[in-house]
Each structure stands twice: as structure tokens, then as C-alpha cells.
mmCIF file of C-alpha atoms in Angstrom:
data_model
loop_
_atom_site.group_PDB
_atom_site.id
_atom_site.type_symbol
_atom_site.label_atom_id
_atom_site.label_comp_id
_atom_site.label_asym_id
_atom_site.label_seq_id
_atom_site.Cartn_x
_atom_site.Cartn_y
_atom_site.Cartn_z
ATOM 1 C CA MET A 164 -12.801 67.897 30.373
ATOM 2 C CA THR A 165 -11.331 70.564 28.122
ATOM 3 C CA THR A 166 -7.787 71.803 28.259
ATOM 4 C CA SER A 167 -8.604 75.491 27.617
ATOM 5 C CA ARG A 168 -10.980 77.153 30.054
ATOM 6 C CA SER A 169 -11.983 80.721 30.739
ATOM 7 C CA GLU A 170 -12.142 81.860 34.335
ATOM 8 C CA ALA A 171 -14.665 84.533 33.339
ATOM 9 C CA VAL A 172 -17.034 81.924 31.895
ATOM 10 C CA ARG A 173 -16.522 79.644 34.863
ATOM 11 C CA SER A 174 -17.249 82.396 37.371
ATOM 12 C CA SER A 175 -20.544 83.200 35.644
ATOM 13 C CA ARG A 176 -21.999 79.743 36.207
ATOM 14 C CA GLN A 177 -22.461 77.526 39.231
ATOM 15 C CA LEU A 178 -19.395 75.400 39.866
ATOM 16 C CA PRO A 179 -19.853 71.642 40.182
ATOM 17 C CA THR A 180 -19.843 70.044 43.620
ATOM 18 C CA VAL A 181 -16.342 68.820 44.487
ATOM 19 C CA VAL A 182 -17.226 66.930 47.673
ATOM 20 C CA PRO A 183 -20.271 64.805 48.594
ATOM 21 C CA ASP A 184 -22.703 65.988 51.251
ATOM 22 C CA ARG A 185 -21.920 64.935 54.809
ATOM 23 C CA ASP A 186 -24.679 62.307 54.610
ATOM 24 C CA CYS A 187 -24.113 61.338 50.978
ATOM 25 C CA PRO A 188 -26.367 58.313 50.216
ATOM 26 C CA LEU A 189 -24.736 57.189 46.955
ATOM 27 C CA CYS A 190 -22.793 54.138 48.189
ATOM 28 C CA PRO A 191 -24.880 51.943 50.556
ATOM 29 C CA ARG A 192 -21.919 49.947 51.882
ATOM 30 C CA LEU A 193 -19.976 53.106 52.707
ATOM 31 C CA VAL A 194 -23.071 54.677 54.269
ATOM 32 C CA ALA A 195 -23.475 51.692 56.607
ATOM 33 C CA PHE A 196 -19.777 51.800 57.488
ATOM 34 C CA ARG A 197 -19.990 55.549 58.146
ATOM 35 C CA GLU A 198 -22.961 55.146 60.468
ATOM 36 C CA ALA A 199 -21.213 52.396 62.417
ATOM 37 C CA ASN A 200 -18.120 54.573 62.764
ATOM 38 C CA ARG A 201 -20.203 57.526 63.970
ATOM 39 C CA ALA A 202 -21.804 55.377 66.643
ATOM 40 C CA ARG A 203 -18.433 54.059 67.786
ATOM 41 C CA GLU A 204 -16.447 57.314 67.520
ATOM 42 C CA PRO A 205 -18.880 60.251 67.663
ATOM 43 C CA LEU A 206 -16.115 62.867 67.927
ATOM 44 C CA TRP A 207 -14.415 61.811 64.689
ATOM 45 C CA HIS A 208 -15.115 63.432 61.303
ATOM 46 C CA ASN A 209 -16.788 60.275 59.901
ATOM 47 C CA ALA A 210 -17.993 61.912 56.684
ATOM 48 C CA PRO A 211 -16.798 62.524 53.131
ATOM 49 C CA VAL A 212 -13.471 64.357 53.217
ATOM 50 C CA ALA A 213 -13.188 67.592 51.256
ATOM 51 C CA PRO A 214 -10.139 68.440 49.141
ATOM 52 C CA PHE A 215 -7.357 70.421 50.810
ATOM 53 C CA GLY A 216 -5.570 73.313 49.119
ATOM 54 C CA ASP A 217 -6.108 76.206 46.739
ATOM 55 C CA ILE A 218 -8.440 75.627 43.819
ATOM 56 C CA LYS A 219 -6.072 77.783 41.719
ATOM 57 C CA ALA A 220 -3.129 75.425 42.306
ATOM 58 C CA ARG A 221 -1.270 73.982 39.343
ATOM 59 C CA LEU A 222 -0.724 70.609 41.048
ATOM 60 C CA LEU A 223 -3.425 68.165 42.116
ATOM 61 C CA ILE A 224 -2.496 65.087 44.160
ATOM 62 C CA VAL A 225 -5.042 62.266 43.998
ATOM 63 C CA GLY A 226 -5.062 59.623 46.709
ATOM 64 C CA LEU A 227 -7.158 56.502 47.151
ATOM 65 C CA ALA A 228 -9.601 57.195 50.014
ATOM 66 C CA PRO A 229 -9.583 58.552 53.581
ATOM 67 C CA GLY A 230 -7.749 56.347 56.066
ATOM 68 C CA MET A 231 -9.706 55.182 59.089
ATOM 69 C CA GLN A 232 -7.298 56.689 61.631
ATOM 70 C CA GLY A 233 -6.262 59.505 59.286
ATOM 71 C CA ALA A 234 -8.615 61.691 57.266
ATOM 72 C CA ASN A 235 -11.738 59.852 58.418
ATOM 73 C CA ARG A 236 -10.821 60.862 61.954
ATOM 74 C CA THR A 237 -9.427 64.349 61.333
ATOM 75 C CA GLY A 238 -11.372 65.539 58.291
ATOM 76 C CA ARG A 239 -8.295 66.615 56.265
ATOM 77 C CA PRO A 240 -6.715 64.466 53.525
ATOM 78 C CA PHE A 241 -3.697 62.415 54.651
ATOM 79 C CA THR A 242 -3.782 63.901 58.139
ATOM 80 C CA GLY A 243 -3.232 61.667 61.154
ATOM 81 C CA ASP A 244 -1.673 58.542 59.649
ATOM 82 C CA TYR A 245 1.711 57.409 58.326
ATOM 83 C CA ALA A 246 0.898 58.197 54.705
ATOM 84 C CA GLY A 247 0.442 61.828 55.696
ATOM 85 C CA ASP A 248 3.776 61.906 57.526
ATOM 86 C CA LEU A 249 5.629 61.023 54.334
ATOM 87 C CA LEU A 250 3.440 63.064 51.984
ATOM 88 C CA TYR A 251 3.530 66.329 53.925
ATOM 89 C CA ALA A 252 7.245 66.031 54.680
ATOM 90 C CA THR A 253 7.833 65.699 50.947
ATOM 91 C CA LEU A 254 5.546 68.612 50.097
ATOM 92 C CA LEU A 255 7.396 70.803 52.600
ATOM 93 C CA GLU A 256 10.758 69.732 51.166
ATOM 94 C CA TYR A 257 9.804 70.712 47.615
ATOM 95 C CA GLY A 258 8.028 73.950 48.448
ATOM 96 C CA PHE A 259 4.471 72.706 47.920
ATOM 97 C CA ALA A 260 3.642 73.441 51.566
ATOM 98 C CA LYS A 261 4.709 75.782 54.343
ATOM 99 C CA GLY A 262 4.417 75.631 58.109
ATOM 100 C CA THR A 263 4.710 72.582 60.347
ATOM 101 C CA TYR A 264 2.764 69.374 59.873
ATOM 102 C CA GLN A 265 1.482 68.187 63.250
ATOM 103 C CA ALA A 266 -1.029 65.561 62.063
ATOM 104 C CA ARG A 267 -4.098 67.610 62.911
ATOM 105 C CA PRO A 268 -6.258 69.924 60.750
ATOM 106 C CA ASP A 269 -5.623 72.998 62.936
ATOM 107 C CA ASP A 270 -1.803 72.774 62.734
ATOM 108 C CA GLY A 271 -1.680 75.778 60.400
ATOM 109 C CA LEU A 272 -0.026 73.914 57.540
ATOM 110 C CA LYS A 273 -0.659 75.613 54.184
ATOM 111 C CA LEU A 274 -0.319 74.105 50.731
ATOM 112 C CA ILE A 275 1.492 76.116 48.056
ATOM 113 C CA ASP A 276 0.356 75.733 44.431
ATOM 114 C CA CYS A 277 -0.962 72.300 45.441
ATOM 115 C CA ARG A 278 -4.312 70.655 46.173
ATOM 116 C CA ILE A 279 -5.081 67.175 47.515
ATOM 117 C CA ALA A 280 -8.177 65.094 46.796
ATOM 118 C CA ASN A 281 -9.144 61.425 46.794
ATOM 119 C CA ALA A 282 -10.607 59.060 44.223
ATOM 120 C CA VAL A 283 -13.130 57.979 46.888
ATOM 121 C CA HIS A 284 -14.231 60.528 49.483
ATOM 122 C CA CYS A 285 -15.488 58.190 52.241
ATOM 123 C CA VAL A 286 -13.468 55.660 54.218
ATOM 124 C CA PRO A 287 -14.096 52.120 52.921
ATOM 125 C CA PRO A 288 -13.972 48.951 55.033
ATOM 126 C CA GLN A 289 -10.395 47.579 55.145
ATOM 127 C CA ASN A 290 -9.292 50.565 53.018
ATOM 128 C CA LYS A 291 -10.608 48.788 49.917
ATOM 129 C CA PRO A 292 -13.312 50.574 47.909
ATOM 130 C CA LEU A 293 -15.348 48.488 45.496
ATOM 131 C CA PRO A 294 -15.244 49.256 41.747
ATOM 132 C CA VAL A 295 -18.829 50.510 41.846
ATOM 133 C CA GLU A 296 -17.902 52.910 44.669
ATOM 134 C CA ILE A 297 -14.896 54.220 42.740
ATOM 135 C CA ASN A 298 -17.058 54.778 39.669
ATOM 136 C CA THR A 299 -19.827 56.440 41.666
ATOM 137 C CA CYS A 300 -17.458 58.852 43.416
ATOM 138 C CA ARG A 301 -15.606 59.772 40.240
ATOM 139 C CA ARG A 302 -18.101 62.578 39.537
ATOM 140 C CA PHE A 303 -16.567 64.532 42.433
ATOM 141 C CA LEU A 304 -13.023 63.946 41.197
ATOM 142 C CA VAL A 305 -14.088 65.172 37.770
ATOM 143 C CA ALA A 306 -15.559 68.279 39.403
ATOM 144 C CA ASN A 307 -12.231 68.938 41.114
ATOM 145 C CA LEU A 308 -10.429 68.773 37.791
ATOM 146 C CA GLU A 309 -12.976 71.012 36.094
ATOM 147 C CA THR A 310 -12.851 73.704 38.776
ATOM 148 C CA MET A 311 -9.050 74.108 38.823
ATOM 149 C CA PRO A 312 -8.386 76.781 36.172
ATOM 150 C CA LYS A 313 -4.574 76.631 36.375
ATOM 151 C CA LEU A 314 -4.183 72.857 36.679
ATOM 152 C CA ARG A 315 -1.124 71.504 34.866
ATOM 153 C CA ALA A 316 0.103 68.481 36.821
ATOM 154 C CA ILE A 317 -1.636 65.556 38.522
ATOM 155 C CA ILE A 318 0.113 63.049 40.789
ATOM 156 C CA ALA A 319 -1.765 59.775 41.156
ATOM 157 C CA LEU A 320 -0.872 57.911 44.341
ATOM 158 C CA GLY A 321 -1.421 54.285 43.438
ATOM 159 C CA ARG A 322 -3.102 52.387 40.640
ATOM 160 C CA ILE A 323 -6.690 53.091 41.713
ATOM 161 C CA ALA A 324 -6.083 56.844 41.733
ATOM 162 C CA HIS A 325 -4.295 56.511 38.376
ATOM 163 C CA ASP A 326 -7.147 54.552 36.803
ATOM 164 C CA SER A 327 -9.758 56.936 38.191
ATOM 165 C CA VAL A 328 -7.973 59.935 36.661
ATOM 166 C CA LEU A 329 -7.599 58.352 33.213
ATOM 167 C CA LYS A 330 -11.288 58.596 32.312
ATOM 168 C CA PRO A 331 -11.755 62.351 32.841
ATOM 169 C CA LEU A 332 -8.438 62.926 31.052
ATOM 170 C CA LYS A 333 -9.763 60.782 28.184
ATOM 171 C CA LEU A 334 -6.780 58.461 28.282
ATOM 172 C CA LYS A 335 -6.972 54.721 27.662
ATOM 173 C CA ALA A 336 -5.178 52.366 30.016
ATOM 174 C CA SER A 337 -3.140 51.086 27.065
ATOM 175 C CA GLN A 338 -1.988 54.643 26.347
ATOM 176 C CA ALA A 339 -0.998 55.362 29.936
ATOM 177 C CA PRO A 340 -0.086 52.225 31.904
ATOM 178 C CA PHE A 341 0.525 52.735 35.604
ATOM 179 C CA GLY A 342 4.105 52.611 36.798
ATOM 180 C CA HIS A 343 5.996 54.370 39.530
ATOM 181 C CA GLY A 344 7.771 57.385 38.068
ATOM 182 C CA ALA A 345 5.855 57.211 34.787
ATOM 183 C CA VAL A 346 4.691 60.476 33.195
ATOM 184 C CA HIS A 347 1.768 60.628 30.767
ATOM 185 C CA GLN A 348 0.756 63.595 28.602
ATOM 186 C CA ALA A 349 -2.957 64.410 28.329
ATOM 187 C CA GLY A 350 -3.376 67.556 26.290
ATOM 188 C CA ALA A 351 -2.184 70.454 28.458
ATOM 189 C CA PHE A 352 -1.878 68.184 31.501
ATOM 190 C CA LYS A 353 0.771 65.768 32.724
ATOM 191 C CA LEU A 354 -0.125 62.762 34.858
ATOM 192 C CA TYR A 355 2.657 61.538 37.168
ATOM 193 C CA ASP A 356 2.433 58.088 38.755
ATOM 194 C CA SER A 357 3.668 57.089 42.203
ATOM 195 C CA TYR A 358 3.170 54.098 44.386
ATOM 196 C CA HIS A 359 0.928 55.042 47.282
ATOM 197 C CA CYS A 360 2.786 56.352 50.333
ATOM 198 C CA SER A 361 1.127 53.861 52.671
ATOM 199 C CA ARG A 362 2.914 52.297 55.617
ATOM 200 C CA TYR A 363 2.593 48.885 53.955
ATOM 201 C CA ASN A 364 4.376 50.046 50.793
ATOM 202 C CA THR A 365 7.187 51.735 52.691
ATOM 203 C CA ASN A 366 7.620 48.909 55.216
ATOM 204 C CA THR A 367 7.890 46.332 52.437
ATOM 205 C CA GLY A 368 10.273 48.444 50.358
ATOM 206 C CA VAL A 369 7.840 48.832 47.467
ATOM 207 C CA LEU A 370 8.233 52.576 47.947
ATOM 208 C CA THR A 371 11.230 54.293 49.528
ATOM 209 C CA PRO A 372 11.316 57.959 50.566
ATOM 210 C CA ASP A 373 13.842 58.602 47.789
ATOM 211 C CA MET A 374 11.537 57.020 45.205
ATOM 212 C CA PHE A 375 8.689 59.199 46.452
ATOM 213 C CA ARG A 376 10.781 62.351 46.432
ATOM 214 C CA SER A 377 11.913 61.680 42.884
ATOM 215 C CA VAL A 378 8.328 62.067 41.640
ATOM 216 C CA PHE A 379 7.906 65.433 43.332
ATOM 217 C CA ALA A 380 11.323 66.595 42.153
ATOM 218 C CA LYS A 381 10.245 65.878 38.581
ATOM 219 C CA VAL A 382 6.950 67.750 39.021
ATOM 220 C CA LYS A 383 8.723 70.700 40.626
ATOM 221 C CA ALA A 384 11.209 70.918 37.762
ATOM 222 C CA ASP A 385 8.453 70.745 35.154
ATOM 223 C CA LEU A 386 6.358 73.455 36.821
ATOM 224 C CA ASP A 387 9.274 75.846 37.395
#
């Protein structure tokens, strides 16, 4: 991925695919899980979840994967589970969103200068994607990075998201170790680390709302 890109050049060629097809066959275990979920809950989304937000945003938030009761059900990243409650409240507080988050994709919430994607686009069993699935799905994360002409800041929610972002940014793990609140420079981009805003992390005190807000406060200050 280059750090200087021309919108004119990009608009003259076909943009890469940023989300797998609804029936993406690339990860057999996830395909089987998807089919079982569709049979059990036919009214749910049960498909790869597309990114949410403007492609011209300067901030990209990268999560782990769709939650079973969240994005896998609703079809919008971090929508319908506890992680979304904390994330969207924080985005609203720091001006990266407007409207009212009501945990459903038709609530009218809009992101401001912000886009959300996942390292893995399909819900994995027990919320734990395998390394081969993370590697296979990285092509779509790379496409997201390549198609955001104004991208300046990336927030990685959790170690898996952090590690998945390092490769397209051409950073070695030794150069950019994961740590909550850490900031890593990658050419024209900054990578900000946060513990994932999961219910488990907040219930156990690994991540507090104040710790989470501090990451977004830093990003906001750097972008302003």
C-alpha cells in the first residue's frame, strides 16, 4: 500500500472488492457455520458484513469479526451487541457520528469522517477465527485501506485487528508491538491500539470506558 495516491488515477480503474460475496466460499469452516446459522435463523443477515461509513473518511476502525448476536444478525458492524453500545456512544461523544444509536441498521445513525470494518468479515464459531481465516480475509481489509483516499488514522480494536493491519502497512511486529493506547507511525498513517470493546473486557476491567475514550480523544486531537 502506498502513502500517496491520486483520486483521479483511482477513479479511472476498477476499485478492489472491499467485502466478500454473500456466499463467499473462501473459508470452509465459516461457510459451514454460516449455512447452519441461516437454517436456524433465516431472518438474520448471516453473511459477510460490509464496512460502514464513508470511503473518504480519514479514520478507519478495524474490529475482529461480526458478533453472532450483533453484526451477523443485523448486517452492520458492531450493531446489536454490547461492543456496539460502547463503540457508538464513544463515536458520538467525539464527533465521529451523529444521530441516535438504537442497535439496528435502520436507526439513521451516520458516521462522520469515520469508517468501520473487520479483520474477518464472517462470524466465526465462538467468536474465534482461525489464523488461516484471518489471512484469507485480509485481502478485503487491504482493499479497504487502498480505497480510502484520505485515510490518516487507523484504530485497531484488539491484537488480532492490530496484527492484521501490520502487514498491509508494512510494519513488523517488533516495530509496532500491540498495547492499549500505543500509537505507531507507518508513513503517512498512524495506527492506534485499543483493547477490544467486548463485554468480557469491560466486565473484567481490562478495558474501562475512560480507557476507551482516551484512544478516541487522542485520534480526534491528531486529526483536528
